[in-house]
Coordinates of C-alpha atoms in Angstrom, one line a residue:
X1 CA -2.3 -37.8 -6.6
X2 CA -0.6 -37.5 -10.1
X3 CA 3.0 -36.6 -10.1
X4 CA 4.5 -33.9 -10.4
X5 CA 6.6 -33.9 -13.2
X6 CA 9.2 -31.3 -14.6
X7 CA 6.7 -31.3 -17.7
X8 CA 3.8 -29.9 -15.6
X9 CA 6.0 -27.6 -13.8
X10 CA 7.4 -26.1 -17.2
X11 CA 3.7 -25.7 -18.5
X12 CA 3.0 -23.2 -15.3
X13 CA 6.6 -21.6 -15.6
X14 CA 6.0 -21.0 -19.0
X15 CA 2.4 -19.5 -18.2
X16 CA 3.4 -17.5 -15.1
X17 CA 7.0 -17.0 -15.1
X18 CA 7.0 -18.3 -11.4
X19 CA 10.5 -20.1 -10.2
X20 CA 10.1 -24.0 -10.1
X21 CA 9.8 -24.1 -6.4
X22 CA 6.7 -21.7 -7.0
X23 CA 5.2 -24.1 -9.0
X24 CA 6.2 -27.3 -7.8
X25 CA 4.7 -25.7 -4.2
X26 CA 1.6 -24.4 -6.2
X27 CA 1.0 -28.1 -7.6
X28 CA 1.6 -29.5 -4.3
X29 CA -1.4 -27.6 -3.0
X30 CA -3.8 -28.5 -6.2
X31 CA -3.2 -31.9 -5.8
X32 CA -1.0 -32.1 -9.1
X33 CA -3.6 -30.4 -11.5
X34 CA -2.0 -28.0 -13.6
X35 CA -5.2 -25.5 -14.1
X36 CA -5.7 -25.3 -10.7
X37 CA -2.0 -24.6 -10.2
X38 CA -2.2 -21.7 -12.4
X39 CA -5.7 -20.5 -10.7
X40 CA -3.7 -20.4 -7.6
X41 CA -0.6 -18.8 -8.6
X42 CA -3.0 -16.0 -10.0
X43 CA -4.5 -15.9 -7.0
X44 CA -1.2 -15.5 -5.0
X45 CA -0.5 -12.8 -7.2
X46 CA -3.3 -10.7 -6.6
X47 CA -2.7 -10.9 -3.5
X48 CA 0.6 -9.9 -3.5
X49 CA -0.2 -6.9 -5.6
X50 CA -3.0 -5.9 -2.8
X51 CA -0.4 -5.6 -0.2
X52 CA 1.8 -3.8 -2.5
X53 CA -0.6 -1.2 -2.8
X54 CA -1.4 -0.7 0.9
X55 CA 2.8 -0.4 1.6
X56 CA 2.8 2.1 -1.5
X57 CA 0.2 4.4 0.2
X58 CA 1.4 4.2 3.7
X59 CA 4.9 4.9 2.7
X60 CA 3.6 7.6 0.6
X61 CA 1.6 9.4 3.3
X62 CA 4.8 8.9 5.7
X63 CA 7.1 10.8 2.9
X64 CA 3.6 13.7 3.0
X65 CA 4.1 14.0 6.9
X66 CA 8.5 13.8 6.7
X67 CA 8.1 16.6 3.9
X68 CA 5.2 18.8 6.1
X69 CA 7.6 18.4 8.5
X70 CA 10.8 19.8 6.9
X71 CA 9.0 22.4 4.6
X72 CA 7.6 26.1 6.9
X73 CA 5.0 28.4 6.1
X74 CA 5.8 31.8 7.1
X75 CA 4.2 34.7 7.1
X76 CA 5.8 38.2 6.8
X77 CA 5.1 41.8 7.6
X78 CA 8.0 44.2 6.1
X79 CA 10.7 42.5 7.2
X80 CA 9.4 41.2 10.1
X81 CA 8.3 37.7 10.9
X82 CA 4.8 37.2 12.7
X83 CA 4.5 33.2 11.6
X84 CA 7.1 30.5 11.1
X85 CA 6.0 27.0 11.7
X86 CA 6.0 23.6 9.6
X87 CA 2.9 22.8 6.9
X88 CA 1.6 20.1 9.1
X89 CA 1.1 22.4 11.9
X90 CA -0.7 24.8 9.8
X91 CA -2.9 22.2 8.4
X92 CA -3.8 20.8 11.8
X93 CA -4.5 25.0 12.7
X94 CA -6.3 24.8 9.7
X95 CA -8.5 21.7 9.9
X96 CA -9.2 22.7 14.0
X97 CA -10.3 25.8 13.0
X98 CA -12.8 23.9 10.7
X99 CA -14.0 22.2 12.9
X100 CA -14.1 23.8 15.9
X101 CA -17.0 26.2 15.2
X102 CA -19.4 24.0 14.1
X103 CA -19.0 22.1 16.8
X104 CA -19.3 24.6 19.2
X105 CA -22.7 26.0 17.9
X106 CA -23.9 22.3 18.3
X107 CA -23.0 22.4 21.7
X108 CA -24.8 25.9 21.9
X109 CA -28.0 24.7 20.8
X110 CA -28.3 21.7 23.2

């Protein structure tokens, strides 16, 4: 195993912008070889930037549901109301509704 000196770590810090730890760790696991060193850290990143995209759309479909939640749909005839209830529950009326027939005339036909 070569070592790993501060030269080879400033060639990937250079290349990457990682910390030193980063690449002394990343050299480490190649065995000292600087390409593979960078392979890896490019790999780590990708990575990285797959989870960041799951978190990104879960937390944005958990701000959907908070604001579904907060905003109402009413409905109104002359000044009196008939509907008041949040957007999600009008989209799960909604998407029931949807459904709901066509599943029923399945059921019919068998």
């Amino acid at each position: 195993m070569d070592e790993n000196t501060l030269e080879k770590i400033d060639i990937i810090r250079t290349r990457t912008g990682v910390t030193y730890k980063e690449a002394n760790e990343a050299l480490i696991a190649c065995d000292g070889n600087v390409v593979d060193a960078l392979i890896y850290i490019e790999e780590m990143d990708k990575e990285k930037d797959q989870y960041t995209t799951k978190d990104e759309f879960f937390n944005f479909i958990k701000g959907l549901i908070k604001k579904g939640n907060v905003n109402r749909i009413k409905i109104k005839k002359d000044d009196k109301v008939i509907v008041d209830m949040p957007v999600n529950a009008g989209i799960t009326a909604g998407a029931i509704g949807l459904l709901y027939p066509p599943i029923l005339a399945v059921l019919a036909i068998s």
